[in-house]
Coordinates of C-alpha atoms in Angstrom, one line a residue:
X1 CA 14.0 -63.1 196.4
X2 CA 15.9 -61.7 193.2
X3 CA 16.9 -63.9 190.2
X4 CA 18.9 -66.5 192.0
X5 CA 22.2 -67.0 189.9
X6 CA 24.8 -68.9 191.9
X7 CA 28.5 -69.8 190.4
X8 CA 31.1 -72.9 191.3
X9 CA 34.6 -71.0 191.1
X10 CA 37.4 -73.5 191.0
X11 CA 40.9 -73.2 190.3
X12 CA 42.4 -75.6 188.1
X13 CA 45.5 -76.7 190.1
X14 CA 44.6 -79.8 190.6
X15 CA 41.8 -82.7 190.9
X16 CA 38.5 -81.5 193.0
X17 CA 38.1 -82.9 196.3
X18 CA 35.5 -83.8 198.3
X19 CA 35.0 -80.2 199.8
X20 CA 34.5 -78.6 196.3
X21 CA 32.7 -81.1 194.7
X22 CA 30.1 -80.4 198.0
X23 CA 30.0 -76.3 197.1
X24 CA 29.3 -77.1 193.5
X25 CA 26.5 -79.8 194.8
X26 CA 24.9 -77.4 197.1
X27 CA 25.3 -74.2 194.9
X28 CA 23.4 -76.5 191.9
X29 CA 20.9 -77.8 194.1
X30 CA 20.3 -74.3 195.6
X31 CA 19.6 -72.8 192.3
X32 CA 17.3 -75.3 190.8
X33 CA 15.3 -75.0 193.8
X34 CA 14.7 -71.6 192.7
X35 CA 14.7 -72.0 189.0
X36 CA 18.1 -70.1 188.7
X37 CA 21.3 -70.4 187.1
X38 CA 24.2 -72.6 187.9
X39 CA 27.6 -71.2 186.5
X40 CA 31.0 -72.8 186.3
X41 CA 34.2 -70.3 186.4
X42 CA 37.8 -71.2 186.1
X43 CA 39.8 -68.8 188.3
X44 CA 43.1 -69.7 186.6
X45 CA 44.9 -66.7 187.2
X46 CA 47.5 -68.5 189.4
X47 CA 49.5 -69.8 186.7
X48 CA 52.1 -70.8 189.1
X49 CA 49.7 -73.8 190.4
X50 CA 47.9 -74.5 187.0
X51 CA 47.8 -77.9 186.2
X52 CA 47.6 -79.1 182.8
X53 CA 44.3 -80.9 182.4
X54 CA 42.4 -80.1 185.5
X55 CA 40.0 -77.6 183.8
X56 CA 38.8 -80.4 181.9
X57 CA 38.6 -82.7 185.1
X58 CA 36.4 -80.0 186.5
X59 CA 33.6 -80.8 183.8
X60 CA 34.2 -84.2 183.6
X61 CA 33.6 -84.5 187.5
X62 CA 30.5 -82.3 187.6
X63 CA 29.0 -83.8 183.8
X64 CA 30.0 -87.3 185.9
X65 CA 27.5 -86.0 189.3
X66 CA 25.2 -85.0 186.6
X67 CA 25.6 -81.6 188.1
X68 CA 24.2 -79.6 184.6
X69 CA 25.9 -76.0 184.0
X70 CA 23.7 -73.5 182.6
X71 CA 26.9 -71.1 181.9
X72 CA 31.1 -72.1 181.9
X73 CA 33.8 -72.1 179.4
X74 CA 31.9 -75.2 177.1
X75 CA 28.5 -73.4 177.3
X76 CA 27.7 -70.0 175.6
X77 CA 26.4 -67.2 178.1
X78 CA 26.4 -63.5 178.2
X79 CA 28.5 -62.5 181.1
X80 CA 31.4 -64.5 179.8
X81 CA 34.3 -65.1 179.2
X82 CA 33.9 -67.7 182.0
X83 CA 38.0 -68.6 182.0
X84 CA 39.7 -65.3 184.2
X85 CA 43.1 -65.5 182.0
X86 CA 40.8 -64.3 179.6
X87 CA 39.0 -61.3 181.0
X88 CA 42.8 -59.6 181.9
X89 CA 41.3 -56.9 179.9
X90 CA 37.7 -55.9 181.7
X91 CA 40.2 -55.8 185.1
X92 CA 41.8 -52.9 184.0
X93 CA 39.8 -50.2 184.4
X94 CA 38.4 -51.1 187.7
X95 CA 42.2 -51.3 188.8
X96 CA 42.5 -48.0 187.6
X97 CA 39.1 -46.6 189.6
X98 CA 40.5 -48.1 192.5
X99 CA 44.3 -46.5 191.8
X100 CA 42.9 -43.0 191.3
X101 CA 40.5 -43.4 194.1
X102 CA 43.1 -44.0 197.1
X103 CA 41.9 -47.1 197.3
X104 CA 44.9 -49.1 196.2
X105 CA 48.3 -48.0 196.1
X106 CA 51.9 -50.0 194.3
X107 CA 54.1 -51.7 196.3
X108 CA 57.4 -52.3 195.6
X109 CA 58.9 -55.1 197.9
X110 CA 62.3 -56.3 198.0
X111 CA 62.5 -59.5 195.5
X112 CA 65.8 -61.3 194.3
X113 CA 64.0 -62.2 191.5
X114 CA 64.4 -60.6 188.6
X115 CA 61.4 -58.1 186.5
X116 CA 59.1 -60.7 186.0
X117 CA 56.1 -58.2 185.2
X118 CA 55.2 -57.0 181.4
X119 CA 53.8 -53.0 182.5
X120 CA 52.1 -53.3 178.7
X121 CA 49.0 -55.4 180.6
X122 CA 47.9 -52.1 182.6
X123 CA 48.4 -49.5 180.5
X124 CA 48.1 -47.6 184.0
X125 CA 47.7 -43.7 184.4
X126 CA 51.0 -43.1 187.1
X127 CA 50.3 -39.8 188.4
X128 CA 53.0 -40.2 191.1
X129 CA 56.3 -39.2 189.4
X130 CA 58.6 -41.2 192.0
X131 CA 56.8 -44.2 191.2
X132 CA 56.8 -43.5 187.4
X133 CA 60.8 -43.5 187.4
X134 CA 60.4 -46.8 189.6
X135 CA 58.5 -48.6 187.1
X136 CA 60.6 -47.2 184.2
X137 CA 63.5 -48.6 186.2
X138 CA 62.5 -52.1 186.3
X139 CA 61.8 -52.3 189.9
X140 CA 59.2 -55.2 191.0
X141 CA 56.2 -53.7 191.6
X142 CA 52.6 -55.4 192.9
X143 CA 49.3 -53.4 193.8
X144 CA 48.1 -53.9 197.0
X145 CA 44.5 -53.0 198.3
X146 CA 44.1 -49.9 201.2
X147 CA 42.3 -50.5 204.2
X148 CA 40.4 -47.3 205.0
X149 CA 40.2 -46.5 208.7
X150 CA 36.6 -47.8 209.3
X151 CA 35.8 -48.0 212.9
X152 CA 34.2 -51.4 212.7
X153 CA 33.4 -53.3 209.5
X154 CA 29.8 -54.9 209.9
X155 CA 29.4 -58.0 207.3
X156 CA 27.2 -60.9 207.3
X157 CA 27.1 -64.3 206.8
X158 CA 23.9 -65.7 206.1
X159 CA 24.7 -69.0 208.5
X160 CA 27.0 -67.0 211.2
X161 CA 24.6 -64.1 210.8
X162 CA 26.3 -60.0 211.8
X163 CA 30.1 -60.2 212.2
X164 CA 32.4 -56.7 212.8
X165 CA 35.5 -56.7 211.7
X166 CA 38.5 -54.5 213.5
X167 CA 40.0 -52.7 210.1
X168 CA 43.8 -52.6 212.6
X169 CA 43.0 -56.9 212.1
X170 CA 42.8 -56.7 208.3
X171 CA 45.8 -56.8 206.0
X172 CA 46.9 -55.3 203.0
X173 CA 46.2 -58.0 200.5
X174 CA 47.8 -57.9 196.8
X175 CA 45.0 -57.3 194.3
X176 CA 47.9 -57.3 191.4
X177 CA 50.9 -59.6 191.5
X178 CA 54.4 -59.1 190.0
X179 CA 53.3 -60.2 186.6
X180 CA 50.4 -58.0 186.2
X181 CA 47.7 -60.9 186.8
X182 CA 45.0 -60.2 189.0
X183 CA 44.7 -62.4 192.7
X184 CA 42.0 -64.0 193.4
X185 CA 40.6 -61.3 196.2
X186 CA 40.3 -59.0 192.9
X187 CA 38.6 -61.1 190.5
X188 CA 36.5 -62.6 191.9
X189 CA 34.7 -60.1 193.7
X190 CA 34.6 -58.1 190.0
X191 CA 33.6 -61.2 188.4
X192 CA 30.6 -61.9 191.2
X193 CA 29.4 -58.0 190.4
X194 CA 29.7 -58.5 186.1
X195 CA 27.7 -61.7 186.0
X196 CA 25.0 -60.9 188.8
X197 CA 25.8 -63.3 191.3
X198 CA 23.2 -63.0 193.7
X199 CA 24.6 -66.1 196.5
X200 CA 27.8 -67.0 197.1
X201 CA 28.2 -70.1 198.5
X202 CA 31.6 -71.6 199.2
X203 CA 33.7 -73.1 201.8
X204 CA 34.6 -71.7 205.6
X205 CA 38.3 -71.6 204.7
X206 CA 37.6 -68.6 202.9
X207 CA 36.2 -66.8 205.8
X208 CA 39.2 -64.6 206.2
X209 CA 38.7 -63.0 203.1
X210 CA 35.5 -62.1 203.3
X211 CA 35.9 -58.2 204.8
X212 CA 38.3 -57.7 201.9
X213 CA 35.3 -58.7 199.6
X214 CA 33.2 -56.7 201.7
X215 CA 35.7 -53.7 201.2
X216 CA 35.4 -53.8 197.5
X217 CA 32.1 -54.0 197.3
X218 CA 32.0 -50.9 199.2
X219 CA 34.4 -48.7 197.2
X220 CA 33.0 -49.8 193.7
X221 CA 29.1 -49.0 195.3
X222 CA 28.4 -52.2 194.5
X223 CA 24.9 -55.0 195.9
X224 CA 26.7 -57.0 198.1
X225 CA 25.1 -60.8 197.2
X226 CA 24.4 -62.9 200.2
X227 CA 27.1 -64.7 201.2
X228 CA 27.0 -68.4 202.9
X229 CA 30.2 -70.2 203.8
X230 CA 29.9 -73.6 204.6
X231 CA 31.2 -75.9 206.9
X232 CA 34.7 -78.0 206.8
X233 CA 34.5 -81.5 205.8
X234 CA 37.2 -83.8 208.9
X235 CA 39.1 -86.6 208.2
X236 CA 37.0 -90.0 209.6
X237 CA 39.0 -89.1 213.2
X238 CA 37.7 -85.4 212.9
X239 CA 41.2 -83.6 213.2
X240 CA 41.6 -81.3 210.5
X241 CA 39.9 -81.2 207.5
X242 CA 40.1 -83.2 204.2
X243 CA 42.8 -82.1 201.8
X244 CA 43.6 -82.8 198.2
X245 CA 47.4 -82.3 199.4
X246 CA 47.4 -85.0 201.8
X247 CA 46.3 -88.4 200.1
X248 CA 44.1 -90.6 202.6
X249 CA 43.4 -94.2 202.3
X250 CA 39.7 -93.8 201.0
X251 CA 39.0 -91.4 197.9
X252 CA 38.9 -87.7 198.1
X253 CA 38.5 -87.3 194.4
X254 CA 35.2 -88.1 192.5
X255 CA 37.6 -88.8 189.5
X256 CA 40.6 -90.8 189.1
X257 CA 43.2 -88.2 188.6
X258 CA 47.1 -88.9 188.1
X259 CA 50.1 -86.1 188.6
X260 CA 52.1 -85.5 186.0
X261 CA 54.9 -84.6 187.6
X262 CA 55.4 -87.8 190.0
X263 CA 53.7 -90.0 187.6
X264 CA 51.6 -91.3 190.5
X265 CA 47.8 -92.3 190.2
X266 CA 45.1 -92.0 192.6
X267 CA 41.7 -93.2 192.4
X268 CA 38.4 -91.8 192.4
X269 CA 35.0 -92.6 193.9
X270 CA 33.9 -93.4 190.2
X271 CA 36.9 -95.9 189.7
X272 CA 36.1 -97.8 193.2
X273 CA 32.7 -98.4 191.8
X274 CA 30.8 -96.0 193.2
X275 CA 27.6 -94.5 191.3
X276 CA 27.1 -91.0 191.0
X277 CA 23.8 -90.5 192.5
X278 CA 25.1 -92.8 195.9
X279 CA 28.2 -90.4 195.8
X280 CA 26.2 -87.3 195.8
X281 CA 23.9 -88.8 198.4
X282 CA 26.7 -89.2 200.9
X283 CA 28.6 -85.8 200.1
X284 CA 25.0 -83.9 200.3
X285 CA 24.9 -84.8 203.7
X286 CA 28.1 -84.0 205.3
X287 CA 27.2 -80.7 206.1
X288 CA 23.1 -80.1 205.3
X289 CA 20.3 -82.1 207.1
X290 CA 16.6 -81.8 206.4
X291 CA 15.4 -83.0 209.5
X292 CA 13.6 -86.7 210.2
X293 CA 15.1 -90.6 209.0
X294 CA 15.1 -90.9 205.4
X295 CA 18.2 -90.8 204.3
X296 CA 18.1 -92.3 200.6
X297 CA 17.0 -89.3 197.8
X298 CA 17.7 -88.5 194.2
X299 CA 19.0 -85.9 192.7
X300 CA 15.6 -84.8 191.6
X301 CA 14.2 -85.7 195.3
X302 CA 17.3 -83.5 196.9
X303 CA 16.1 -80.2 194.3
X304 CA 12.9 -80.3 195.8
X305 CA 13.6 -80.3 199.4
X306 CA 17.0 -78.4 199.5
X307 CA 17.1 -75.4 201.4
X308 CA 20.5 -73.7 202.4
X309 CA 18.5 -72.6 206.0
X310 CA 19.0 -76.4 206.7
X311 CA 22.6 -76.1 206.4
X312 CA 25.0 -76.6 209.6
X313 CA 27.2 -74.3 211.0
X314 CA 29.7 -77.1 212.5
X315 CA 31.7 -79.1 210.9
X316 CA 31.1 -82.5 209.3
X317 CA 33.1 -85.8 210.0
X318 CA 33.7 -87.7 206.8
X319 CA 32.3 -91.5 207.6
X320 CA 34.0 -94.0 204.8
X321 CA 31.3 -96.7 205.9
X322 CA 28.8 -94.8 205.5
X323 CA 29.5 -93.5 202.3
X324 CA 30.1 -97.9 201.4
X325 CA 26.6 -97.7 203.0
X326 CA 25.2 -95.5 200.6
X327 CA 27.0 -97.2 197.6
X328 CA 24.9 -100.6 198.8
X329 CA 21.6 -99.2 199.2
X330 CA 21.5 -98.0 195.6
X331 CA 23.6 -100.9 194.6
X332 CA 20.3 -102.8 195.9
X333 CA 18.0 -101.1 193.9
X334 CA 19.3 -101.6 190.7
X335 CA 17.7 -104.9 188.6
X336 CA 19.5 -107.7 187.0
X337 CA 19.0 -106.2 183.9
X338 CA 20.5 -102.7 185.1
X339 CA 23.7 -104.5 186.6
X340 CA 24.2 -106.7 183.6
X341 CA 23.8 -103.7 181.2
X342 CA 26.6 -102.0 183.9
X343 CA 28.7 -105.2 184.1
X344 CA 29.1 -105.4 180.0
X345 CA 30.4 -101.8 179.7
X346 CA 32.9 -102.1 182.7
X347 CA 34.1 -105.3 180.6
X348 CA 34.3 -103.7 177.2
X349 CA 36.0 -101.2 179.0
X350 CA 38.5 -103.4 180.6
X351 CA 39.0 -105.0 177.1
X352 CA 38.1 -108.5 178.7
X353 CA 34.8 -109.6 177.6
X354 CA 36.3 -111.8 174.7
X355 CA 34.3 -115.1 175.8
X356 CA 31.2 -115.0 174.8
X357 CA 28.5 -115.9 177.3
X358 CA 24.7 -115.7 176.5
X359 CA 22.4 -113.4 178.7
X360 CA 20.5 -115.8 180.7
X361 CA 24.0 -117.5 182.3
X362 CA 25.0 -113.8 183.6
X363 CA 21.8 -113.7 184.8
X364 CA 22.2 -116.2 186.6
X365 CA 25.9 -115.0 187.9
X366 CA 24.2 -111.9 189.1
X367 CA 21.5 -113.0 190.6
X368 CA 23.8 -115.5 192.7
X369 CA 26.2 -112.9 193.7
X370 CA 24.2 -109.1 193.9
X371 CA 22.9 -110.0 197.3
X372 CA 26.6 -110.2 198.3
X373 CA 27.7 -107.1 197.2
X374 CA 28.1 -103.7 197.1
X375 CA 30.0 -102.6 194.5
X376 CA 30.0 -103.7 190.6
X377 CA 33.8 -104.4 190.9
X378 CA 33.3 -106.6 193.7
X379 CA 30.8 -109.3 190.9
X380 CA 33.2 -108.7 188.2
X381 CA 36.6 -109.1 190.5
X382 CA 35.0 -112.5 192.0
X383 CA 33.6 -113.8 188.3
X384 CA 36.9 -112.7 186.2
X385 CA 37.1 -116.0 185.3
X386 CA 34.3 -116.3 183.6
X387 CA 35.3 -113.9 181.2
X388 CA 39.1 -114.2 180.7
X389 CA 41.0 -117.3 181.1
X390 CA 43.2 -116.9 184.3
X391 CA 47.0 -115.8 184.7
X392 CA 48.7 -118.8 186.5
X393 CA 51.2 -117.6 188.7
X394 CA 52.5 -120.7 190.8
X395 CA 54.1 -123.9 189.2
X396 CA 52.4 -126.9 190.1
X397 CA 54.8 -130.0 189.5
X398 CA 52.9 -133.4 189.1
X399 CA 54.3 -135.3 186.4
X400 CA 54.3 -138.4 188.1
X401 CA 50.8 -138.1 187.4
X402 CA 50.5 -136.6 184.4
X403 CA 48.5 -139.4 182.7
X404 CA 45.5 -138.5 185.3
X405 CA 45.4 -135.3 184.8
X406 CA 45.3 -135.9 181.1
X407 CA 42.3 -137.7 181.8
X408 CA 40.0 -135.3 181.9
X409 CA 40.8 -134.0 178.3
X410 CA 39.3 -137.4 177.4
X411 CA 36.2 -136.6 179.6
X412 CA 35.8 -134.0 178.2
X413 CA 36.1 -135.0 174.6
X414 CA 34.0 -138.0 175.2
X415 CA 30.6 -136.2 176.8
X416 CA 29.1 -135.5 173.2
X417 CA 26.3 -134.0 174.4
X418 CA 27.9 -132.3 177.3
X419 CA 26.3 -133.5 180.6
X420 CA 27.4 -131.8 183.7
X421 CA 25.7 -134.5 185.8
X422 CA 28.1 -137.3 184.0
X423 CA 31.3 -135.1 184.5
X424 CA 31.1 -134.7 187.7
X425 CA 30.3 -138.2 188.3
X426 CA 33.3 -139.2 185.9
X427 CA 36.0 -136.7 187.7
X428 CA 35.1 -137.7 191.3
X429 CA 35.4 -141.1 190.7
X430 CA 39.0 -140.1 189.1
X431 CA 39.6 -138.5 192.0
X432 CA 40.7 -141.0 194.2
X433 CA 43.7 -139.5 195.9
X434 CA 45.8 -136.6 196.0
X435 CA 48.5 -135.6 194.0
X436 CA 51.9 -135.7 196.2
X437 CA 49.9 -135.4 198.7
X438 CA 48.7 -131.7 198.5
X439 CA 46.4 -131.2 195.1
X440 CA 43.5 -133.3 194.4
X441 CA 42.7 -133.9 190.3
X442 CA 38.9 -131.6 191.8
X443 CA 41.5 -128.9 193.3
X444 CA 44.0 -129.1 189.6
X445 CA 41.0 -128.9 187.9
X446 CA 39.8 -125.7 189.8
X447 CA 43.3 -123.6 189.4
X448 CA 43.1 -124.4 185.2
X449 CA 39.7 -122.9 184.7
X450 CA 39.5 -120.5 187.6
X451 CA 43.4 -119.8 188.5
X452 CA 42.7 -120.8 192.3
X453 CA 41.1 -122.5 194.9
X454 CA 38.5 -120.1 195.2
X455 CA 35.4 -119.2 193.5
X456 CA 31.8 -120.2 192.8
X457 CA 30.6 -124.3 192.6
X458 CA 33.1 -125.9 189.9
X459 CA 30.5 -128.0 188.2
X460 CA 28.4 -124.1 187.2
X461 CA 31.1 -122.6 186.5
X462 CA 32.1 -125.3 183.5
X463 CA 28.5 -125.4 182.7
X464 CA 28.7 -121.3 182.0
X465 CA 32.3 -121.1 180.1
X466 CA 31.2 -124.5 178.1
X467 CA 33.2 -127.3 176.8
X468 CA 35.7 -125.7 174.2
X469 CA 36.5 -123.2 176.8
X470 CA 37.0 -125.5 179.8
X471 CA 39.3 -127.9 177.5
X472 CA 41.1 -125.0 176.2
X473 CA 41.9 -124.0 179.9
X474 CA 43.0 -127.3 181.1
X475 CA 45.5 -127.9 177.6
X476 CA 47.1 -124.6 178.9
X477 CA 47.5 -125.4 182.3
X478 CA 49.1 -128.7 181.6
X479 CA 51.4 -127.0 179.2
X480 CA 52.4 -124.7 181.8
X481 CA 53.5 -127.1 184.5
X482 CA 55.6 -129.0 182.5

């Protein structure tokens, strides 16, 4: 096999979904099996669609997978520039082969727009005098490939194996748009040729553009690289595939991404709590199977096995459980010390860990709670309390028994040395009835240091917050139902 270099090609209109952040998985893994070169691209040429910030998604995503680029905008290489709004200028002369060779030809179409074109980016030889006085003129103009009348087109597909192509079922595509940028049939099949691609590797929906490739190859007298497209990722009910245009209740993006222009957020597998290497683990195997049970591998375990022969041909229903599945398995393997270490930086992130609370206590918090859960957020969402003194939301009116209540400040001030034991012995033998007949003083108590009637035993959870904390909490809560 040649020098295996291999290249994840996005377009920067947007956040990545699922389906691209699965060709960038399997073009990475792919090339580390064979000690080759993972590149990123930006095919931005579609300024129409660009989105501000979305190149820099595209990084964050893949640095967040820990999917490593050996080449890309951020990392020096030698078949750069990596960005295609920047490489306007190596296009031109192969537009110009292809012009001169019959194997392209202008078009000018009937537009009500206006010349939206600047003719100084060719710097084309017009040999056609017609067409010169056209151009001179201001008429909207775009380049559009020629089909040559081959009896059959033979490509292949490295999963699909021989196809033939009709040439009468091929179109005409536009290689140069109105404004003199390059579309993405163009590009990227000069791109693939300048910076040695030896795979490509990307998704079925770009199938039908796969002759024109083909074509290009042909008139330049290019190496074709091997190409491989892979299989559509379904929705959970497996009708049509998994789009970045239509929002679904579980996350598509492996990011947290918000639009600009409607101001509306959406969230990502890494803001639901998921970790990376579980995320990759799920997405590796919508589409690619290895063969026997084992289901759970690392990043480093999935380089060594990987092989794009084990690759399926049919598409892959997304399973949301199973991905929660994955999520929990790894969520399992992770110590106390691991989660509290992950637990501390989601708090400092959240600008909440303000209480201080020694080691061993959210030790003990973990420990009590990990077999529960899943998912990081799932601890600190049932433990807030511990960390932030709660948001009371309902008015609770019991001034008729205000003096009760007030009580437990004496308690509280009285336990020098802090006993839980004679607390709780104190409290429930002030709890003798219920306030106007719905709150007991245990059930008050609760909703001032936790903000509910839910949550972990009362009696640990004042012994973890402490004295000065627990009296703080029931002053305010008093204050606030007067």
């Amino acid at each position: 096999m040649k020098k295996v270099r291999v290249r994840f090609a996005p377009s920067p209109t947007g956040p990545l979904h699922l389906g691209s952040i699965r060709t960038a998985l399997y073009n990475f893994l792919f090339a580390k099996k064979n000690k080759g070169k993972f590149i990123l691209r930006i095919e931005d040429t579609d300024r129409s669609r660009y989105k501000s910030g979305a190149e820099n998604y595209i990084i964050k995503s893949l640095k967040w997978c820990g999917l490593t680029v050996d080449e890309g905008p951020a990392i020096k290489g030698n078949y750069g520039p990596y960005r295609q709004s920047e490489r306007y200028e190596i296009y031109k002369k192969y537009i110009k082969y292809l012009l001169a060779n019959d194997f392209a030809y202008y078009a000018f179409e009937k537009k009500n727009n206006k010349r939206n074109y600047n003719r100084k980016k060719l710097y084309l030889n017009i040999s056609n005098e017609k067409t010169f006085k056209k151009i001179i003129n201001g008429i909207v103009f775009v380049i559009r490939f020629k089909i040559k009348k081959f009896f059959g087109l033979k490509i292949k597909d490295f999963l699909r194996g021989k196809i033939i192509i009709n040439f009468n079922s091929l179109d005409e595509k536009i290689i140069i748009k109105s404004d003199g940028t390059p579309t993405y049939h163009l590009a990227n099949v000069i791109d693939d040729h300048l910076m040695k691609i030896s795979h490509v590797i990307k998704g079925e929906e770009w199938l039908s553009s796969f002759p024109i490739n083909i074509c290009l190859y042909k008139y330049f007298y290019w190496i074709t690289p091997i190409f491989l497209h892979l299989p559509l990722i379904l929705n959970p009910l497996g009708q049509g595939k998994i789009s970045k245009r239509k929002i679904l209740k579980f996350p598509i993006f492996p990011l947290g991404w918000k639009d600009n222009k409607t101001s509306q957020k959406y969230k990502g597998y890494r803001e639901s709590g998921y970790f990376p290497e579980a995320f990759l683990n799920m997405l590796v195997f919508l589409g690619w199977n290895p063969g026997g049970t084992k289901e759970i591998f690392s990043l480093k375990n999935l380089i060594s096995i990987f092989k794009i022969e084990d690759i399926n041909i049919s598409s892959a229903k997304f399973n949301f459980k199973k991905a929660e599945w994955f999520n929990c398995k790894y969520f399992k393997k992770k110590t106390s010390k691991e989660i509290l270490f992950l637990l501390k930086k989601e708090l400092k992130k959240r600008n909440i860990f303000y209480i201080k609370i020694k080691n061993i206590f959210l030790l003990k918090i973990l420990n009590f709670l990990r077999k529960k859960c899943s998912f990081l957020n799932e601890i600190i969402n049932q433990t807030i309390y511990f960390f932030k003194s709660p948001d009371l939301n309902e008015k609770f009116f019991f001034q008729k028994n205000i003096k009760r209540f007030h009580s437990l400040i004496w308690i509280f001030l009285n336990e020098k040395k802090f006993n839980i034991l004679n607390i709780k012995t104190l409290i429930q033998k002030l709890d003798l009835y219920k306030i106007q007949k719905r709150y007991s003083i245990m059930q008050l108590l609760r909703i001032s240091l936790v903000g509910s009637l839910k949550g972990l035993d009362l009696f640990f959870i004042i012994s973890i917050i402490g004295k000065k904390e627990s009296l703080k909490r029931i002053i305010k809560f008093i204050n606030y139902c007067l």
